[in-house]
Amino acid sequence: MSQITMKELAKRLGTSVSTVSRALQNHPRIGLKMREDVMALAKELNYSPNTTAINLKKQSTKNVGVVVPWLTEQFFSMAITGIEDILFEKGYRVVLQQSRDDFEREEQAIQALMKHGVDGIIVSMGSGTYNHRHFLEVNRKGIPLVFFDRVVKSLPNSCVYTDITQASFEAVELLLNKGLTKIALLNGPNTMQSSNERLMGYVNALKLHQIELNPIYIKTTDLSVEDTVKKTHELLDLAVPPQAIFAFHDYMSLDAMQIAKERGLIINQDIFFVSFSNLSFCKYLEKPPFASIEQFPYEMGAKAANLLVDAMKKPDDYVREEVIIRSKLIVRV
Amino acid sequence: MSQITMKELAKRLGTSVSTVSRALQNHPRIGLKMREDVMALAKELNYSPNTTAINLKKQSTKNVGVVVPWLTEQFFSMAITGIEDILFEKGYRVVLQQSRDDFEREEQAIQALMKHGVDGIIVSMGSGTYNHRHFLEVNRKGIPLVFFDRVVKSLPNSCVYTDITQASFEAVELLLNKGLTKIALLNGPNTMQSSNERLMGYVNALKLHQIELNPIYIKTTDLSVEDTVKKTHELLDLAVPPQAIFAFHDYMSLDAMQIAKERGLIINQDIFFVSFSNLSFCKYLEKPPFASIEQFPYEMGAKAANLLVDAMKKPDDYVREEVIIRSKLIVRV
DNA sequence: CTGTTAGCGCTTTCAC
DNA sequence: GTGAAAGCGCTAACAG
C-alpha cells in the first residue's frame, strides 16, 4: 500500500510540492482556489502526511518517553493516565517503558529512548538505581527530563513529588495521637531517597512526642513480598511487639497485615497499619489499613507532563522547577 | 546541544559520509583500519545515529501503538507488560493510548497513531465502540493490526482471546454443581461481543442442567460502578433474589458484593459471586468472590505482540491467525 | 501568489 | 575499498 505523497498531489495538480505544502498548512500567501483544489484532492486521495519526514525536518518526534518501575502498580498507572491526558492534548505521544525496579533495565530503557529519538523523558526512578549516569547522559544530550515521585533532587532537572517526610510525620503522629507509642517502621531500601524521608518523618514525629526511638522497630525491605513477610515476622516476634506499623506503601501494609492476621492479631485493634498510596481497592476490605496517604498520582503525572512540555518548548532558557504536591492523610476507620 | 552527525565524522576523518555509514554498520567492503578509525571517533565523540532519519529512509519507525480501555485495570496493565517484554526484545517501542471505553477517544487514538507513524497496532476494543471504521482505515492503509481480548472476529486481523463462552459455561456450571439454581447474570453492555459470549455460556450451562432460563435474572450494565450498584439492587429486590451472581469481571463482583453486604447478606453463604479477571488483590479479602476466571493477560499480550511482529515482518503474505488462550477457573474458597 | 532550491541525516546504488 | 550522488517526504528561505 504505497502511501500517497505531496509529490503525487503536486503532479496531479500540475503544481509544485511547496505550493501543496503551503496549501495544506493554510499558509497565508496562497490562492484561495489553489488551496481548495489541494485540500479537495488531498481528501479525495486520502492523503496523510508522513510524520517521520516532518520529524526529520523539524528535528522533533512528538514522542515522550515515560519510564516507571511497574505499570501494574496503581500509583503508576494513574500517574501515566495523568501524563497521557496532558501530553495527548498537546500533541505528544507516550512511549512507555517499565524498569521493574531494576537498574540495568532502567538504563536500557533510557538508552533505547534516547536512541529512538524522543523529545523529552519523564522518569520515576527504580528502587534498584544506584547511580545516575543514564540521567546525566540524557542531560548531556540536552533532552528535557522531568522526574516525578521517585526523584533525584540533586540533579538539575525539574521534579514533582510529595513531601514524604511531612506526610510520614503526619501519619506517625496520627498513631501517636491515638496513644500508641510502640510504632514500627517497615521501610523500603536505604538506597531510596524516599525511604530515608519516611525515616525522617518517623523520627521527627517520635521526637516531638518525646518517644524514645527504638532501633529494633525499624526494618528495611527490598519491597518484595518475601522480604516484607520476613521482616513482619521479625517485628511480631519481638518480646514487645509493635502496636502499629508504618509501612512503605499499602501493598506492603496488606502483605504485613496478612501475617498479623495469620498470627491471630486483630487489625485496627491489636495492631494498626498506616502507609502510603491510598489504594482504591482497600475499600473492599472488611478491615482496611487504618490510614493511608493519598499522593494524587494523576495530578503528579499531569504536573510532570506540563513541566516537560514547558521544557521542550524552550530548551534554552530552561528553569528548573521543584513542585511539591500536597498529600493527604486518609483515615479509613 | 547539536547532535553530532555522520557528516561531521566524515569531515573530521577526511572521508565521505557513505564510508562512515558503511563502517558503522560493519559493511563487508570496508577497510579494517578505516572501520576502526570511524568506530573510534564515533565512540570518542559519542556519536549516536539519528533514528528519525533512519526511519525516513527505511520507512519504518520501530514504534507499535497499543490501545486499551484502561491502563488502571490490572488485566490491561499486565497485558501491556507482556506486550512490552516481547516488543522491547525485538527492538520495538510501545506507544500507549487509553480509550477509556469511549468510541470517540478510541478513534482519535487510532488516528493519532496512524498519523504519527507506527509500524503496527495492537488493540483491545472499548466497550463504547459501535463501529469499526477506524480499524478498516488502518487495514486500508496496510498497517498491521492485531486484536486481543476484546476482539473483532469479523475483521481480517489476527486476534488473541479466551473462549469467553466456554469459560462462562464452566463458571456457571460450578455454581450449578453446588446445587445453586437461581443464578443471575450481571453482564456488560449488549454491544460488546464478550457480553454476548458470557450470555451464551450462561444459557448453555443452564440448558445443560435443565434449569429454566429466567430473564429477570439477566441484567446488562455499562460497566460503570453506578450502573452496577443499580442493577445489583434490582436483582436483590426481586421477590426471589438470586443465590448467585455471575458478574462481568471481578471489579463488578466486588462492587456488587458491597451492596449485598450492606443489605446484610453473607458472602459465600447467602450469595455467591463468580466472574472474570482473578484479580490478585482479592487474596486480601476476608470473603473474596467465590471463584474467578484467570485469563492470563500477560500471555495474551505477549502472544498478540508476537503475532504483530510476524505481521510486520511479512506484510505481504500475511496469514490471519486466531489464537485462543485457555482460561482457568480459580475457586477461591 | 507560486516555483525553485536547498537541505534535515541517513542509506544505497552506481561508478571508479 | 571508497566516493559521488540520488533520494526517503517534507519544510522554508529565496526568488520571482
XYZ file of C-alpha atoms (C1' of nucleotides) in Angstrom:
698
model
C 0.000 0.000 0.000
C 2.084 2.893 -1.267
C 1.149 5.981 0.679
C 0.333 8.984 -1.377
C 2.766 11.887 -1.027
C 2.798 15.594 -1.617
C 4.809 14.986 -4.736
C 1.952 12.944 -6.124
C -0.575 15.636 -5.247
C 1.592 18.248 -6.915
C 1.960 16.166 -10.042
C -1.751 15.585 -10.393
C -2.496 19.264 -9.882
C 0.288 20.373 -12.132
C 1.806 22.453 -9.399
C 4.819 22.289 -7.134
C 5.376 20.435 -3.911
C 5.946 23.622 -1.977
C 2.610 25.013 -3.047
C 0.917 21.867 -1.940
C 2.756 22.026 1.353
C 1.701 25.590 1.931
C -1.874 24.988 0.906
C -2.103 22.121 3.311
C -0.872 24.143 6.243
C -3.046 27.151 5.434
C -0.190 29.378 4.673
C -1.484 32.980 4.198
C 0.228 33.633 0.902
C -1.683 31.102 -1.089
C -4.512 31.445 -3.605
C -7.943 30.519 -2.400
C -8.722 28.363 -5.363
C -5.400 26.586 -5.205
C -5.884 25.910 -1.531
C -9.281 24.453 -2.141
C -8.089 22.326 -5.029
C -5.272 20.923 -2.988
C -7.459 20.279 0.014
C -10.045 18.575 -2.159
C -7.591 16.300 -3.866
C -5.867 15.517 -0.598
C -9.160 14.467 0.885
C -10.126 12.511 -2.183
C -6.867 10.623 -2.279
C -6.917 10.286 1.457
C -3.578 11.924 1.759
C -1.953 11.884 5.147
C 1.388 13.489 5.804
C 4.416 11.390 6.544
C 5.176 12.251 10.104
C 8.634 10.806 10.002
C 9.635 13.227 7.286
C 8.199 16.103 9.250
C 10.021 14.887 12.312
C 13.282 14.820 10.431
C 12.721 18.288 9.142
C 11.546 19.700 12.415
C 14.049 17.771 14.456
C 11.393 16.569 16.802
C 9.341 13.423 17.111
C 6.455 14.490 19.293
C 7.209 11.400 21.322
C 7.811 11.492 25.039
C 9.382 8.580 26.837
C 7.948 7.573 30.184
C 9.836 5.208 32.458
C 8.245 3.846 35.620
C 9.040 0.849 37.803
C 5.777 -1.060 37.442
C 2.795 -0.380 35.302
C 0.804 -2.769 37.421
C 1.119 -0.594 40.497
C -1.964 1.541 40.661
C 0.035 4.596 41.607
C 1.952 4.459 38.350
C -0.899 3.570 36.060
C -2.787 6.555 37.419
C 0.231 8.807 37.046
C 0.636 7.688 33.451
C -3.005 8.430 32.837
C -2.378 11.976 34.004
C 0.700 12.193 31.826
C -1.128 10.822 28.809
C -4.027 13.218 29.179
C -1.815 16.291 29.156
C 0.582 15.052 26.535
C -2.137 13.905 24.157
C -3.842 17.247 24.235
C -0.532 18.951 23.462
C 0.037 16.681 20.503
C 2.553 14.351 22.071
C 2.525 10.593 22.281
C 3.616 8.484 25.260
C 6.299 5.866 24.728
C 6.209 3.579 27.683
C 8.861 1.506 29.399
C 8.975 -0.313 32.702
C 12.147 -0.614 34.734
C 10.802 -3.193 37.161
C 12.902 -1.521 39.835
C 15.973 -2.893 38.106
C 18.923 -0.632 37.397
C 20.080 -2.397 34.238
C 16.636 -2.326 32.798
C 16.117 1.295 33.624
C 19.377 2.194 31.965
C 18.465 0.149 28.900
C 15.098 1.828 28.716
C 16.592 5.310 28.892
C 19.187 4.443 26.282
C 16.583 2.972 23.988
C 14.529 6.122 24.304
C 17.464 8.399 23.579
C 18.492 6.335 20.616
C 14.965 6.072 19.450
C 14.538 9.769 19.458
C 12.114 11.288 21.918
C 11.582 14.965 22.576
C 11.565 14.501 26.306
C 11.554 11.955 29.088
C 9.595 11.544 32.297
C 11.000 9.210 34.913
C 10.105 7.770 38.250
C 13.245 6.046 39.391
C 13.524 2.378 40.171
C 14.431 1.261 43.668
C 17.466 -0.563 42.317
C 19.005 2.532 40.775
C 22.303 3.167 42.473
C 23.807 5.681 40.122
C 22.647 8.399 37.785
C 24.894 8.077 34.771
C 21.984 7.438 32.416
C 20.264 10.600 33.554
C 23.471 12.567 33.199
C 23.727 11.243 29.668
C 20.230 12.451 28.915
C 21.099 15.864 30.257
C 24.337 15.924 28.335
C 22.366 15.326 25.180
C 20.114 18.198 26.001
C 16.971 16.103 26.109
C 14.495 17.584 28.597
C 13.940 15.276 31.540
C 11.484 15.559 34.406
C 11.271 13.348 37.456
C 8.198 12.528 39.454
C 7.578 10.756 42.719
C 10.872 8.908 42.932
C 13.018 11.873 42.080
C 16.678 12.896 42.214
C 16.760 16.305 43.787
C 20.496 16.714 43.292
C 20.117 16.734 39.513
C 19.355 19.916 37.582
C 16.028 18.560 36.344
C 12.587 19.660 37.344
C 10.738 17.284 39.569
C 7.332 16.678 41.081
C 6.851 14.869 44.341
C 5.063 14.830 47.608
C 6.725 15.855 50.804
C 7.341 12.349 52.066
C 8.940 13.497 55.281
C 6.000 15.677 56.166
C 3.433 13.068 55.154
C 5.269 10.420 57.154
C 5.371 12.718 60.108
C 1.614 13.203 59.954
C 0.963 9.507 59.566
C 3.069 8.587 62.572
C 1.626 11.440 64.563
C -1.845 10.106 63.875
C -0.816 6.917 65.609
C 0.841 8.753 68.471
C -2.254 10.844 68.998
C -4.171 7.646 69.386
C -1.924 6.905 72.316
C 0.125 4.294 70.533
C 3.795 4.539 71.358
C 5.328 1.326 70.099
C 5.379 2.100 66.416
C 7.442 0.172 63.919
C 8.702 1.345 60.567
C 8.573 -1.170 57.721
C 10.574 0.714 55.163
C 11.939 0.355 51.653
C 15.640 0.005 50.880
C 18.095 2.564 52.245
C 19.195 3.357 48.747
C 15.890 5.043 48.042
C 15.658 8.662 48.962
C 12.020 8.228 49.779
C 12.884 5.547 52.332
C 15.143 7.997 54.076
C 12.458 10.624 54.047
C 9.996 8.212 55.580
C 12.534 7.507 58.263
C 12.986 11.196 58.916
C 9.288 11.809 59.246
C 9.058 8.861 61.591
C 11.970 10.087 63.704
C 10.655 13.636 63.800
C 7.251 12.575 64.998
C 8.637 10.378 67.750
C 10.995 13.105 68.834
C 8.278 15.735 69.002
C 6.185 13.444 71.125
C 9.183 12.549 73.236
C 9.006 8.882 72.475
C 12.375 7.246 72.522
C 13.500 5.841 69.204
C 13.864 2.093 69.360
C 16.055 0.816 66.512
C 14.678 -2.693 66.691
C 11.378 -1.297 65.460
C 12.958 -0.148 62.231
C 13.176 -2.607 59.368
C 14.181 -2.075 55.777
C 12.980 -4.291 52.942
C 13.694 -4.559 49.243
C 9.967 -4.002 48.611
C 9.429 -7.666 47.726
C 6.619 -9.658 49.281
C 9.049 -12.229 50.649
C 11.118 -9.650 52.426
C 8.005 -7.948 53.748
C 6.794 -11.224 55.174
C 10.155 -11.955 56.745
C 10.552 -8.561 58.363
C 6.989 -8.529 59.601
C 7.550 -11.809 61.374
C 10.683 -10.378 62.911
C 8.729 -7.435 64.252
C 5.922 -9.552 65.632
C 8.416 -11.961 67.176
C 9.857 -9.224 69.343
C 9.481 -9.503 73.087
C 7.475 -6.301 72.963
C 5.918 -6.308 69.506
C 4.803 -3.022 67.964
C 1.259 -1.721 68.382
C 1.362 -0.165 64.985
C 3.323 -0.419 61.772
C 4.073 2.423 59.430
C 4.692 0.650 56.142
C 6.259 1.831 52.897
C 3.022 1.613 50.934
C -0.383 -0.048 51.046
C 0.851 -3.106 49.184
C 3.311 -3.642 51.994
C 0.691 -2.950 54.624
C -1.583 -5.530 53.074
C 1.086 -8.201 52.985
C 2.132 -7.423 56.525
C -1.493 -7.427 57.650
C -1.919 -10.931 56.277
C 0.892 -12.082 58.528
C -0.584 -10.301 61.507
C -3.947 -11.906 60.841
C -2.411 -15.344 60.481
C -0.816 -14.824 63.851
C -4.178 -14.132 65.371
C -3.941 -10.392 65.721
C -6.990 -8.286 65.035
C -6.419 -5.436 62.645
C -7.256 -1.954 63.900
C -7.481 -3.300 67.414
C -4.384 -5.307 68.301
C -2.340 -3.661 65.641
C -2.684 -0.665 63.343
C -1.300 -0.066 59.913
C -0.651 3.158 58.083
C 1.141 3.613 54.784
C 1.392 5.483 51.513
C -0.800 5.020 48.415
C -4.434 5.050 49.471
C -5.165 2.155 47.150
C -8.720 2.275 45.929
C -9.426 -1.402 46.390
C -8.871 -1.140 50.128
C -12.460 -0.006 50.271
C -13.471 -3.593 49.658
C -11.670 -4.783 52.750
C -13.534 -5.638 55.896
C -10.569 -4.324 57.872
C -8.523 -1.971 55.760
C -5.242 -0.479 56.911
C -6.091 2.179 59.490
C -4.979 5.100 57.393
C -3.209 5.838 54.167
C -1.536 8.755 52.483
C -3.122 9.846 49.234
C -0.473 11.210 46.892
C -2.659 12.191 43.954
C -0.720 10.334 41.299
C -2.900 11.567 38.449
C -2.154 15.149 39.389
C 1.533 14.386 39.840
C 1.731 12.851 36.396
C -0.175 15.714 34.834
C 2.061 18.267 36.516
C 5.215 16.453 35.436
C 3.887 16.371 31.887
C 3.207 20.092 31.978
C 6.690 20.837 33.235
C 8.118 18.702 30.476
C 6.055 20.427 27.830
C 7.404 23.755 29.035
C 10.936 22.460 28.992
C 10.519 21.107 25.462
C 9.169 24.440 24.307
C 12.120 26.470 25.488
C 15.116 24.170 25.767
C 17.431 27.157 26.088
C 16.172 29.248 28.949
C 15.113 26.273 30.952
C 14.243 26.931 34.567
C 14.374 24.080 36.990
C 11.207 23.733 38.991
C 10.504 21.683 42.037
C 6.826 21.098 42.555
C 5.541 19.658 45.753
C 2.117 18.088 45.574
C 0.414 18.223 48.907
C -0.535 14.750 50.069
C -3.496 13.941 52.249
C -3.786 11.551 55.129
C -6.919 9.467 54.762
C -8.211 7.814 57.900
C -10.215 4.804 56.890
C -11.749 3.610 60.085
C 23.126 20.762 22.026
C 23.816 19.998 18.395
C 23.991 16.275 17.942
C 26.988 15.052 16.088
C 26.232 13.576 12.668
C 27.875 11.284 10.164
C 28.754 14.289 8.113
C 30.795 15.629 10.980
C 32.550 12.305 11.474
C 33.346 12.186 7.767
C 34.732 15.690 7.795
C 36.989 15.047 10.741
C 38.293 11.847 9.196
C 38.676 13.373 5.792
C 36.433 10.762 4.282
C 32.925 10.576 2.909
C 29.599 10.124 4.598
C 28.928 6.886 2.797
C 32.144 5.379 4.059
C 31.288 6.359 7.582
C 27.839 4.875 7.167
C 29.256 1.606 5.919
C 31.934 1.439 8.579
C 29.363 1.956 11.267
C 27.180 -0.872 10.069
C 30.071 -3.263 9.531
C 29.666 -3.380 5.830
C 31.960 -6.105 4.390
C 33.545 -3.997 1.698
C 35.325 -1.633 4.034
C 38.948 -1.337 5.093
C 39.810 -2.599 8.520
C 41.738 0.484 9.513
C 39.038 2.770 8.245
C 36.426 0.884 10.149
C 38.420 1.113 13.332
C 39.116 4.792 12.872
C 35.463 5.537 12.322
C 34.381 3.444 15.258
C 36.944 5.065 17.487
C 35.958 8.592 16.571
C 32.285 7.756 16.849
C 32.839 6.497 20.348
C 35.018 9.424 21.270
C 32.508 11.970 20.039
C 29.678 9.937 21.476
C 28.009 9.709 18.154
C 24.540 8.256 18.082
C 22.582 7.820 14.899
C 19.540 9.916 14.201
C 16.764 7.395 14.320
C 14.297 9.663 12.608
C 16.491 9.867 9.545
C 16.859 6.101 9.525
C 13.130 5.769 9.920
C 12.518 8.019 6.969
C 14.952 6.074 4.866
C 13.744 2.687 5.996
C 10.107 3.677 6.027
C 9.582 2.259 9.476
C 9.570 3.708 12.966
C 10.012 0.697 15.194
C 7.063 2.038 17.120
C 3.999 -0.009 17.880
C 0.789 1.599 19.038
C -1.148 -0.053 21.818
C -4.712 0.995 22.587
C -6.530 -0.343 25.621
C -9.573 0.877 27.512
C -7.997 1.465 30.908
C -4.424 1.253 31.996
C -5.583 1.157 35.578
C -7.330 -2.148 35.114
C -4.946 -4.811 36.204
C -5.849 -7.011 33.279
C -4.623 -4.406 30.829
C -1.530 -3.320 32.679
C -0.470 -6.951 32.795
C -1.249 -7.445 29.126
C 0.805 -4.390 28.261
C 3.661 -5.753 30.305
C 3.559 -8.880 28.167
C 3.417 -6.784 25.034
C 6.280 -4.587 26.165
C 8.501 -7.524 27.030
C 8.195 -9.093 23.596
C 8.323 -5.867 21.670
C 11.311 -4.497 23.524
C 13.335 -7.580 22.853
C 12.506 -7.327 19.155
C 13.622 -3.723 19.060
C 10.223 -2.093 19.102
C 8.884 0.562 21.399
C 5.348 0.740 22.822
C 3.305 3.866 22.191
C 0.430 3.828 24.597
C -3.072 5.221 24.424
C -6.157 4.698 26.517
C -9.630 4.759 25.035
C -11.461 4.844 28.357
C -14.130 2.717 26.754
C -15.110 5.733 24.707
C -15.610 5.412 20.973
C -14.533 8.940 20.080
C -11.410 8.618 22.085
C -10.544 5.269 20.631
C -10.973 6.614 17.145
C -8.816 9.632 17.970
C -6.153 7.395 19.409
C -6.053 5.182 16.346
C -5.935 8.175 14.062
C -3.169 9.791 16.049
C -1.188 6.581 15.827
C -1.647 6.263 12.094
C -0.731 9.851 11.546
C 2.143 9.595 13.905
C 3.569 6.675 12.056
C 3.674 3.348 13.783
C 4.706 0.060 12.249
C 1.807 -1.783 13.783
C -1.063 -1.520 16.233
C -2.407 -3.721 18.998
C -5.925 -3.051 20.216
C -8.324 -4.208 22.853
C -11.593 -2.579 21.919
C -13.510 -0.199 24.114
C -16.969 -1.096 25.282
C -18.353 2.015 23.634
C -17.129 1.096 20.195
C -20.132 0.695 17.959
C -18.484 0.688 14.571
C -15.210 -0.346 13.053
C -14.417 2.357 10.582
C -11.162 3.291 12.303
C -9.975 -0.301 12.113
C -10.968 -0.522 8.480
C -8.950 2.604 7.869
C -5.921 1.015 9.487
C -6.340 -2.027 7.294
C -6.817 0.091 4.222
C -3.502 1.752 4.957
C -1.858 -1.608 5.216
C -0.743 -1.123 8.803
C -0.631 -4.472 10.598
C -3.215 -4.659 13.370
C -3.796 -7.332 15.977
C -6.631 -7.534 18.465
C -6.538 -9.075 21.888
C -9.175 -9.847 24.487
C -11.867 -7.535 23.197
C -11.559 -8.557 19.592
C -13.490 -8.213 16.344
C -13.600 -11.654 14.835
C -15.316 -10.473 11.678
C -12.297 -8.402 10.674
C -9.388 -9.889 8.718
C -6.953 -9.232 11.544
C -5.305 -11.755 13.775
C -6.623 -11.866 17.286
C -5.927 -13.396 20.670
C -8.617 -14.086 23.171
C -10.003 -16.519 25.646
C -13.034 -18.596 24.912
C -15.443 -16.493 26.907
C -18.418 -18.699 26.159
C -16.652 -21.798 27.379
C -15.209 -20.082 30.442
C -18.606 -18.635 31.300
C -20.140 -22.057 30.890
C -17.660 -23.528 33.346
C -18.167 -20.729 35.827
C -21.915 -21.100 35.826
C -21.647 -24.849 35.934
C -19.515 -24.563 39.044
C -22.436 -22.831 40.715
C -24.955 -25.326 39.399
C -22.857 -28.202 40.659
C -23.031 -26.623 44.085
C -26.766 -27.053 43.839
C -27.483 -23.399 43.232
C -30.181 -22.884 40.642
C -31.169 -19.245 40.920
C -28.214 -17.690 39.175
C -28.193 -14.130 37.916
C -26.063 -12.683 35.179
C -24.686 -9.200 35.748
C -23.353 -8.512 32.314
C -21.664 -5.788 30.303
C -23.387 -3.877 27.510
C -25.039 -5.794 24.677
C -22.811 -4.019 22.218
C -19.822 -5.951 23.455
C -19.212 -9.261 21.833
C -17.814 -10.587 25.070
C -21.077 -9.763 26.835
C -22.929 -11.884 24.352
C -20.487 -14.695 24.812
C -20.927 -14.553 28.536
C -24.642 -14.758 27.979
C -24.237 -17.762 25.729
C -22.097 -19.600 28.227
C -24.647 -18.816 30.903
C -27.529 -20.015 28.761
C -25.716 -23.166 27.710
C -24.927 -24.147 31.265
C -28.485 -23.641 32.437
C -29.800 -25.563 29.489
C -27.494 -28.489 30.019
C -28.563 -28.667 33.629
C -32.181 -28.255 32.651
C -32.688 -25.112 34.639
C -35.228 -22.833 33.107
C -33.893 -19.508 31.970
C -35.411 -16.633 33.904
C -34.989 -13.328 32.048
C -35.420 -11.238 35.171
C -32.137 -12.658 36.375
C -30.296 -11.149 33.443
C -29.058 -7.575 33.718
C -26.815 -5.600 31.459
C -24.703 -2.684 32.663
C -22.451 -0.126 31.034
C -19.628 -1.368 33.267
C -19.802 1.697 35.483
C -19.938 1.400 39.244
C -23.203 3.341 39.389
C -24.925 1.037 36.976
C -23.537 -1.998 38.732
C -24.929 -0.750 42.017
C -28.296 -0.025 40.478
C -28.668 -3.382 38.771
C -27.478 -5.259 41.818
C -30.155 -3.623 43.886
C -32.692 -4.584 41.268
C -31.606 -8.193 41.476
C -31.653 -8.299 45.242
C -35.022 -6.581 45.312
C -36.622 -9.424 43.387
C -39.274 -11.483 45.102
C -36.998 -14.454 44.713
C -33.497 -12.974 44.700
C -30.652 -14.920 43.107
C -28.470 -17.254 45.118
C -25.509 -16.451 42.986
C -24.355 -13.788 40.588
C -22.147 -14.329 37.593
C -20.636 -10.908 37.027
C -18.771 -9.424 34.099
C -15.467 -9.173 35.956
C -14.090 -9.095 39.479
C -14.410 -5.327 39.725
C -18.116 -5.739 39.147
C -18.310 -8.623 41.577
C -16.641 -6.524 44.231
C -18.990 -3.607 43.781
C -21.995 -5.906 43.746
C -20.695 -7.702 46.822
C -20.532 -4.416 48.688
C -24.220 -3.946 48.044
C -25.009 -7.479 49.107
C -23.044 -6.967 52.304
C -24.768 -3.677 53.024
C -28.029 -5.486 52.676
C -26.965 -7.969 55.308
C -26.185 -10.898 53.078
C -23.230 -13.080 53.897
C -20.879 -13.665 51.010
C -20.194 -17.259 50.046
C -23.113 -18.340 52.169
C -26.239 -16.353 51.351
C -24.927 -15.394 47.961
C -22.077 -16.437 45.714
C -20.140 -14.463 43.159
C -18.134 -15.631 40.205
C -16.596 -13.506 37.487
C -13.713 -12.942 35.115
C -10.276 -11.499 35.970
C -8.916 -13.312 39.007
C -7.679 -10.040 40.441
C -4.635 -10.555 42.599
C -5.742 -8.299 45.414
C -8.764 -10.487 46.117
C -6.384 -12.569 48.184
C -6.502 -9.848 50.804
C -10.247 -10.155 51.203
C -11.770 -11.980 54.130
C -14.550 -13.094 51.834
C -13.424 -12.973 48.237
C -15.729 -13.700 45.342
C -16.301 -17.438 45.297
C -14.471 -18.075 42.054
C -12.867 -16.198 39.223
C -11.674 -16.900 35.715
C -7.984 -16.336 35.143
C -7.368 -15.166 31.604
C -3.577 -14.905 31.653
C -3.336 -11.354 30.386
C 0.456 -11.324 30.306
C 0.440 -14.299 27.977
C -2.305 -12.807 25.859
C -0.357 -9.593 25.439
C 2.834 -11.442 24.648
C 1.089 -13.602 22.070
C -0.555 -10.617 20.446
C 2.823 -8.909 20.250
C 4.354 -11.956 18.629
C 1.597 -12.118 16.046
C 2.104 -8.457 15.294
C 5.844 -8.867 14.917
C 5.221 -11.616 12.397
C 2.729 -9.482 10.528
C 5.152 -6.548 10.420
C 7.885 -8.795 9.110
C 5.907 -10.076 6.149
C 3.201 -7.549 5.367
C 2.550 -9.206 2.026
C 1.871 -12.838 2.708
C 0.057 -12.142 5.895
C -1.894 -15.023 7.374
C -4.673 -14.263 9.768
C -4.392 -16.196 12.989
C -6.904 -16.655 15.728
C -5.285 -17.719 18.965
C -7.354 -18.914 21.854
C -5.712 -18.728 25.242
C -7.128 -21.295 27.567
C -8.549 -19.677 30.673
C -8.685 -21.279 34.086
C -11.425 -21.237 36.674
C -9.959 -20.472 40.078
C -12.078 -21.441 43.053
C -11.097 -19.249 45.941
C -12.956 -20.678 48.874
C 0.744 34.174 -5.039
C 3.854 30.354 -6.674
C 8.022 27.809 -8.186
C 12.996 26.760 -7.393
C 16.234 25.193 -4.418
C 18.429 23.570 -0.588
C 18.556 20.826 2.935
C 17.050 17.540 7.597
C 20.617 12.707 8.461
C 20.998 8.639 6.678
C 21.293 4.531 3.213
C 22.371 2.691 -1.042
C 23.083 2.174 -5.792
C 26.488 3.193 -9.107
C 30.850 4.370 -10.544
C 35.882 4.263 -10.112
C 37.789 -0.177 -0.712
C 35.860 4.414 -1.251
C 33.386 8.454 -3.041
C 29.663 10.885 -5.546
C 25.066 11.318 -5.969
C 20.324 10.340 -5.565
C 16.547 10.238 -2.668
C 13.249 8.989 1.594
C 8.874 13.156 2.261
C 8.584 17.365 3.783
C 9.610 22.498 5.027
C 11.225 27.023 4.297
C 14.112 30.532 2.766
C 14.830 32.853 -1.531
C 13.417 34.478 -5.817
C 10.382 35.866 -8.785
